[in-house]
Amino acid sequence: MNTPDHFASAGTGLTHFDAQGQAHMVDVAGKDVTHRVAVATGHIEMQPDTLQVILSGTAKKGDVLGIARIAAIQAAKRTADLIPLCHPLPLTRVAVEFEADEAASRVHCRAQVETLGRTGVEMEALTAVQVGLLTIYDMCKAIDRGMTMGGIRLLEKHGGKSGSFVAR
């Protein structure tokens, strides 16, 4: 059972809980300012006809991938407003790429987020991917409500005391 004493003594590594087991924002004041980078990915799968509408630019709501890119960038910048214990960060770069995979009838999204700061940007990269994919869903749901999103994950992160992580 996760009692307050369990959080304080079990060495869980859950940094968003204090010694009493209450949620709190992590104090990053003592961390060094470093260049931090995170890359996340995900995809949305759809009917082949839906993908062709996106690629041909004939969607009734406009340039699906262009709007999804802007939405993803905006989401990265607003992550602290969406995830309660995330620090607001001054992002130095947000790059979002979409790639169509016609054989699998998918659109892949990749977001790279960077900052010079005291905490990482993993949540910003993951949020960018998810909102980018949700925007594609929103813009195409009138023709394909069965679209599914998946494979959303952190690919890599660099910077900070914990060093680098690269997914296998």
CSV table of N, CA, C and O in Angstrom, one decimal, residues 56-127:
chain,number,residue,atom,x,y,z
A,56,SER,N,-3.5,14.9,-50.7
A,56,SER,CA,-3.9,15.7,-51.9
A,56,SER,C,-4.3,17.2,-51.5
A,56,SER,O,-4.4,18.0,-52.4
A,57,GLY,N,-4.4,17.4,-50.2
A,57,GLY,CA,-4.7,18.8,-49.8
A,57,GLY,C,-6.2,19.2,-50.0
A,57,GLY,O,-6.5,20.3,-50.1
A,58,THR,N,-7.1,18.2,-50.2
A,58,THR,CA,-8.5,18.4,-50.5
A,58,THR,C,-9.4,18.3,-49.2
A,58,THR,O,-10.6,18.3,-49.4
A,59,ALA,N,-8.9,18.3,-48.1
A,59,ALA,CA,-9.7,18.2,-46.9
A,59,ALA,C,-10.5,19.5,-46.7
A,59,ALA,O,-10.0,20.6,-47.0
A,60,LYS,N,-11.8,19.4,-46.4
A,60,LYS,CA,-12.6,20.6,-46.3
A,60,LYS,C,-12.1,21.6,-45.3
A,60,LYS,O,-12.4,22.8,-45.5
A,61,LYS,N,-11.4,21.2,-44.3
A,61,LYS,CA,-11.0,22.1,-43.3
A,61,LYS,C,-9.6,22.8,-43.6
A,61,LYS,O,-9.1,23.6,-42.9
A,62,GLY,N,-9.0,22.3,-44.7
A,62,GLY,CA,-7.8,23.0,-45.1
A,62,GLY,C,-6.5,22.1,-45.1
A,62,GLY,O,-6.7,20.8,-45.1
A,63,ASP,N,-5.4,22.7,-45.0
A,63,ASP,CA,-4.1,22.0,-44.9
A,63,ASP,C,-3.9,21.2,-43.6
A,63,ASP,O,-3.5,21.8,-42.6
A,64,VAL,N,-4.3,20.0,-43.6
A,64,VAL,CA,-4.3,19.2,-42.4
A,64,VAL,C,-3.0,19.1,-41.7
A,64,VAL,O,-2.8,19.4,-40.5
A,65,LEU,N,-1.9,18.8,-42.4
A,65,LEU,CA,-0.6,18.6,-41.8
A,65,LEU,C,0.0,20.0,-41.4
A,65,LEU,O,0.7,20.1,-40.4
A,66,GLY,N,-0.3,21.0,-42.2
A,66,GLY,CA,0.2,22.3,-41.8
A,66,GLY,C,-0.4,22.8,-40.5
A,66,GLY,O,0.3,23.3,-39.6
A,67,ILE,N,-1.7,22.6,-40.4
A,67,ILE,CA,-2.4,23.0,-39.2
A,67,ILE,C,-2.0,22.2,-38.0
A,67,ILE,O,-1.8,22.6,-36.9
A,68,ALA,N,-1.9,20.9,-38.2
A,68,ALA,CA,-1.4,20.0,-37.2
A,68,ALA,C,0.0,20.3,-36.7
A,68,ALA,O,0.2,20.2,-35.5
A,69,ARG,N,0.8,20.8,-37.5
A,69,ARG,CA,2.2,21.2,-37.1
A,69,ARG,C,2.1,22.4,-36.2
A,69,ARG,O,2.7,22.4,-35.1
A,70,ILE,N,1.3,23.4,-36.6
A,70,ILE,CA,1.1,24.6,-35.7
A,70,ILE,C,0.5,24.2,-34.4
A,70,ILE,O,0.9,24.7,-33.3
A,71,ALA,N,-0.5,23.3,-34.4
A,71,ALA,CA,-1.1,22.9,-33.1
A,71,ALA,C,-0.1,22.2,-32.3
A,71,ALA,O,-0.1,22.4,-31.0
A,72,ALA,N,0.8,21.3,-32.8
A,72,ALA,CA,1.8,20.6,-32.1
A,72,ALA,C,2.8,21.6,-31.4
A,72,ALA,O,3.1,21.4,-30.2
A,73,ILE,N,3.2,22.6,-32.2
A,73,ILE,CA,4.1,23.6,-31.7
A,73,ILE,C,3.5,24.3,-30.5
A,73,ILE,O,4.1,24.5,-29.4
A,74,GLN,N,2.2,24.7,-30.7
A,74,GLN,CA,1.5,25.5,-29.7
A,74,GLN,C,1.3,24.6,-28.4
A,74,GLN,O,1.5,25.1,-27.3
A,75,ALA,N,1.1,23.3,-28.6
A,75,ALA,CA,0.9,22.4,-27.5
A,75,ALA,C,2.2,22.3,-26.7
A,75,ALA,O,2.1,22.3,-25.4
A,76,ALA,N,3.3,22.2,-27.4
A,76,ALA,CA,4.6,22.1,-26.6
A,76,ALA,C,4.8,23.4,-25.7
A,76,ALA,O,5.2,23.3,-24.6
A,77,LYS,N,4.4,24.5,-26.3
A,77,LYS,CA,4.6,25.8,-25.5
A,77,LYS,C,3.6,25.9,-24.4
A,77,LYS,O,3.9,26.6,-23.4
A,78,ARG,N,2.5,25.1,-24.4
A,78,ARG,CA,1.4,25.2,-23.4
A,78,ARG,C,1.4,24.0,-22.5
A,78,ARG,O,0.4,23.8,-21.7
A,79,THR,N,2.4,23.2,-22.5
A,79,THR,CA,2.4,21.9,-21.7
A,79,THR,C,2.1,22.2,-20.2
A,79,THR,O,1.4,21.5,-19.6
A,80,ALA,N,2.8,23.2,-19.7
A,80,ALA,CA,2.6,23.4,-18.2
A,80,ALA,C,1.2,23.8,-17.9
A,80,ALA,O,0.7,23.7,-16.7
A,81,ASP,N,0.4,24.3,-18.9
A,81,ASP,CA,-1.0,24.6,-18.6
A,81,ASP,C,-1.9,23.3,-18.6
A,81,ASP,O,-3.0,23.3,-18.1
A,82,LEU,N,-1.4,22.3,-19.2
A,82,LEU,CA,-2.1,21.0,-19.4
A,82,LEU,C,-1.7,20.0,-18.4
A,82,LEU,O,-2.6,19.2,-17.9
A,83,ILE,N,-0.5,19.9,-18.0
A,83,ILE,CA,0.0,18.9,-17.1
A,83,ILE,C,0.3,19.6,-15.8
A,83,ILE,O,1.2,20.4,-15.7
A,84,PRO,N,-0.4,19.3,-14.7
A,84,PRO,CA,-0.4,20.1,-13.5
A,84,PRO,C,1.0,20.4,-12.9
A,84,PRO,O,1.2,21.5,-12.4
A,85,LEU,N,1.8,19.4,-12.9
A,85,LEU,CA,3.1,19.6,-12.1
A,85,LEU,C,4.3,19.9,-13.0
A,85,LEU,O,5.4,19.9,-12.6
A,86,CYS,N,4.1,20.1,-14.3
A,86,CYS,CA,5.1,20.5,-15.2
A,86,CYS,C,5.5,22.0,-15.0
A,86,CYS,O,4.7,22.8,-14.8
A,87,HIS,N,6.8,22.2,-15.1
A,87,HIS,CA,7.3,23.6,-15.0
A,87,HIS,C,7.1,24.3,-16.3
A,87,HIS,O,7.3,23.7,-17.4
A,88,PRO,N,6.7,25.6,-16.3
A,88,PRO,CA,6.7,26.4,-17.5
A,88,PRO,C,8.1,26.6,-18.0
A,88,PRO,O,8.9,27.0,-17.2
A,89,LEU,N,8.4,26.3,-19.2
A,89,LEU,CA,9.8,26.4,-19.7
A,89,LEU,C,9.9,27.4,-20.9
A,89,LEU,O,9.0,27.4,-21.8
A,90,PRO,N,11.0,28.1,-21.0
A,90,PRO,CA,11.2,28.9,-22.2
A,90,PRO,C,11.9,28.0,-23.3
A,90,PRO,O,13.0,27.7,-23.2
A,91,LEU,N,11.0,27.6,-24.2
A,91,LEU,CA,11.5,26.7,-25.2
A,91,LEU,C,12.3,27.5,-26.2
A,91,LEU,O,12.0,28.6,-26.6
A,92,THR,N,13.5,26.9,-26.7
A,92,THR,CA,14.3,27.5,-27.7
A,92,THR,C,14.1,27.0,-29.0
A,92,THR,O,14.4,27.6,-30.0
A,93,ARG,N,13.4,25.8,-29.1
A,93,ARG,CA,13.2,25.2,-30.4
A,93,ARG,C,12.1,24.2,-30.3
A,93,ARG,O,12.1,23.4,-29.4
A,94,VAL,N,11.2,24.2,-31.3
A,94,VAL,CA,10.2,23.1,-31.4
A,94,VAL,C,10.1,22.8,-32.9
A,94,VAL,O,9.7,23.6,-33.7
A,95,ALA,N,10.5,21.6,-33.3
A,95,ALA,CA,10.4,21.1,-34.7
A,95,ALA,C,9.5,19.9,-34.7
A,95,ALA,O,9.7,19.0,-34.0
A,96,VAL,N,8.5,20.0,-35.6
A,96,VAL,CA,7.5,18.9,-35.8
A,96,VAL,C,7.5,18.5,-37.2
A,96,VAL,O,7.4,19.3,-38.2
A,97,GLU,N,7.6,17.2,-37.5
A,97,GLU,CA,7.6,16.6,-38.8
A,97,GLU,C,6.5,15.6,-38.9
A,97,GLU,O,6.3,14.8,-38.0
A,98,PHE,N,5.9,15.6,-40.1
A,98,PHE,CA,4.9,14.5,-40.4
A,98,PHE,C,5.4,13.8,-41.6
A,98,PHE,O,5.9,14.4,-42.5
A,99,GLU,N,5.2,12.5,-41.6
A,99,GLU,CA,5.6,11.6,-42.7
A,99,GLU,C,4.5,10.6,-43.0
A,99,GLU,O,4.1,9.9,-42.1
A,100,ALA,N,4.0,10.6,-44.2
A,100,ALA,CA,3.0,9.7,-44.6
A,100,ALA,C,3.6,8.3,-44.9
A,100,ALA,O,4.7,8.2,-45.5
A,101,ASP,N,2.9,7.3,-44.4
A,101,ASP,CA,3.3,5.9,-44.7
A,101,ASP,C,2.1,5.3,-45.5
A,101,ASP,O,1.2,4.8,-44.8
A,102,GLU,N,2.1,5.4,-46.8
A,102,GLU,CA,1.0,4.9,-47.6
A,102,GLU,C,0.7,3.4,-47.4
A,102,GLU,O,-0.4,3.0,-47.4
A,103,ALA,N,1.8,2.6,-47.3
A,103,ALA,CA,1.6,1.2,-47.2
A,103,ALA,C,0.9,0.8,-45.9
A,103,ALA,O,0.1,-0.1,-46.0
A,104,ALA,N,1.1,1.5,-44.9
A,104,ALA,CA,0.4,1.2,-43.6
A,104,ALA,C,-0.8,2.1,-43.4
A,104,ALA,O,-1.5,2.0,-42.4
A,105,SER,N,-1.0,3.1,-44.3
A,105,SER,CA,-2.1,4.0,-44.2
A,105,SER,C,-2.0,4.8,-42.8
A,105,SER,O,-3.0,4.9,-42.1
A,106,ARG,N,-0.8,5.4,-42.6
A,106,ARG,CA,-0.6,6.1,-41.4
A,106,ARG,C,0.1,7.4,-41.7
A,106,ARG,O,0.8,7.5,-42.7
A,107,VAL,N,0.0,8.3,-40.7
A,107,VAL,CA,0.9,9.5,-40.7
A,107,VAL,C,1.7,9.4,-39.4
A,107,VAL,O,1.1,9.3,-38.3
A,108,HIS,N,3.0,9.5,-39.5
A,108,HIS,CA,3.9,9.5,-38.4
A,108,HIS,C,4.2,10.9,-38.0
A,108,HIS,O,4.4,11.8,-38.9
A,109,CYS,N,4.3,11.2,-36.7
A,109,CYS,CA,4.6,12.5,-36.2
A,109,CYS,C,5.9,12.4,-35.4
A,109,CYS,O,6.0,11.4,-34.6
A,110,ARG,N,6.8,13.3,-35.5
A,110,ARG,CA,8.0,13.4,-34.7
A,110,ARG,C,8.2,14.8,-34.3
A,110,ARG,O,8.1,15.7,-35.1
A,111,ALA,N,8.4,15.0,-33.0
A,111,ALA,CA,8.6,16.3,-32.4
A,111,ALA,C,9.9,16.3,-31.6
A,111,ALA,O,10.2,15.4,-30.9
A,112,GLN,N,10.7,17.4,-31.9
A,112,GLN,CA,11.9,17.6,-31.2
A,112,GLN,C,11.8,19.0,-30.5
A,112,GLN,O,11.5,20.0,-31.1
A,113,VAL,N,12.0,19.0,-29.2
A,113,VAL,CA,11.8,20.2,-28.4
A,113,VAL,C,13.1,20.4,-27.6
A,113,VAL,O,13.8,19.5,-27.1
A,114,GLU,N,13.5,21.7,-27.5
A,114,GLU,CA,14.8,22.1,-26.9
A,114,GLU,C,14.6,23.3,-26.0
A,114,GLU,O,13.7,24.1,-26.2
A,115,THR,N,15.4,23.3,-25.0
A,115,THR,CA,15.5,24.5,-24.1
A,115,THR,C,16.9,24.6,-23.4
A,115,THR,O,17.6,23.7,-23.5
A,116,LEU,N,17.1,25.7,-22.9
A,116,LEU,CA,18.3,25.9,-22.0
A,116,LEU,C,17.6,26.1,-20.6
A,116,LEU,O,17.0,27.2,-20.4
A,117,GLY,N,17.7,25.1,-19.8
A,117,GLY,CA,17.0,25.1,-18.6
A,117,GLY,C,17.4,24.2,-17.5
A,117,GLY,O,18.5,23.5,-17.7
A,118,ARG,N,16.7,24.1,-16.4
A,118,ARG,CA,17.0,23.3,-15.3
A,118,ARG,C,16.2,22.0,-15.2
A,118,ARG,O,16.4,21.2,-14.3
A,119,THR,N,15.3,21.8,-16.2
A,119,THR,CA,14.5,20.5,-16.2
A,119,THR,C,14.3,20.2,-17.7
A,119,THR,O,14.4,21.1,-18.6
A,120,GLY,N,14.0,18.9,-17.9
A,120,GLY,CA,13.9,18.4,-19.3
A,120,GLY,C,12.6,18.8,-20.0
A,120,GLY,O,11.7,19.3,-19.4
A,121,VAL,N,12.6,18.4,-21.3
A,121,VAL,CA,11.4,18.8,-22.2
A,121,VAL,C,10.7,17.6,-22.7
A,121,VAL,O,10.1,17.6,-23.8
A,122,GLU,N,10.8,16.4,-22.0
A,122,GLU,CA,10.2,15.2,-22.5
A,122,GLU,C,8.7,15.4,-22.6
A,122,GLU,O,8.0,15.0,-23.6
A,123,MET,N,8.1,16.0,-21.6
A,123,MET,CA,6.6,16.2,-21.6
A,123,MET,C,6.2,17.1,-22.7
A,123,MET,O,5.1,16.9,-23.3
A,124,GLU,N,7.0,18.1,-23.0
A,124,GLU,CA,6.7,19.0,-24.1
A,124,GLU,C,6.7,18.3,-25.5
A,124,GLU,O,5.8,18.5,-26.3
A,125,ALA,N,7.7,17.4,-25.7
A,125,ALA,CA,7.8,16.7,-26.9
A,125,ALA,C,6.6,15.7,-27.0
A,125,ALA,O,6.0,15.6,-28.1
A,126,LEU,N,6.3,15.0,-26.0
A,126,LEU,CA,5.2,14.0,-26.0
A,126,LEU,C,3.8,14.8,-26.2
A,126,LEU,O,3.0,14.3,-26.9
A,127,THR,N,3.7,15.9,-25.6
A,127,THR,CA,2.4,16.7,-25.7
A,127,THR,C,2.3,17.2,-27.2
A,127,THR,O,1.2,17.1,-27.8
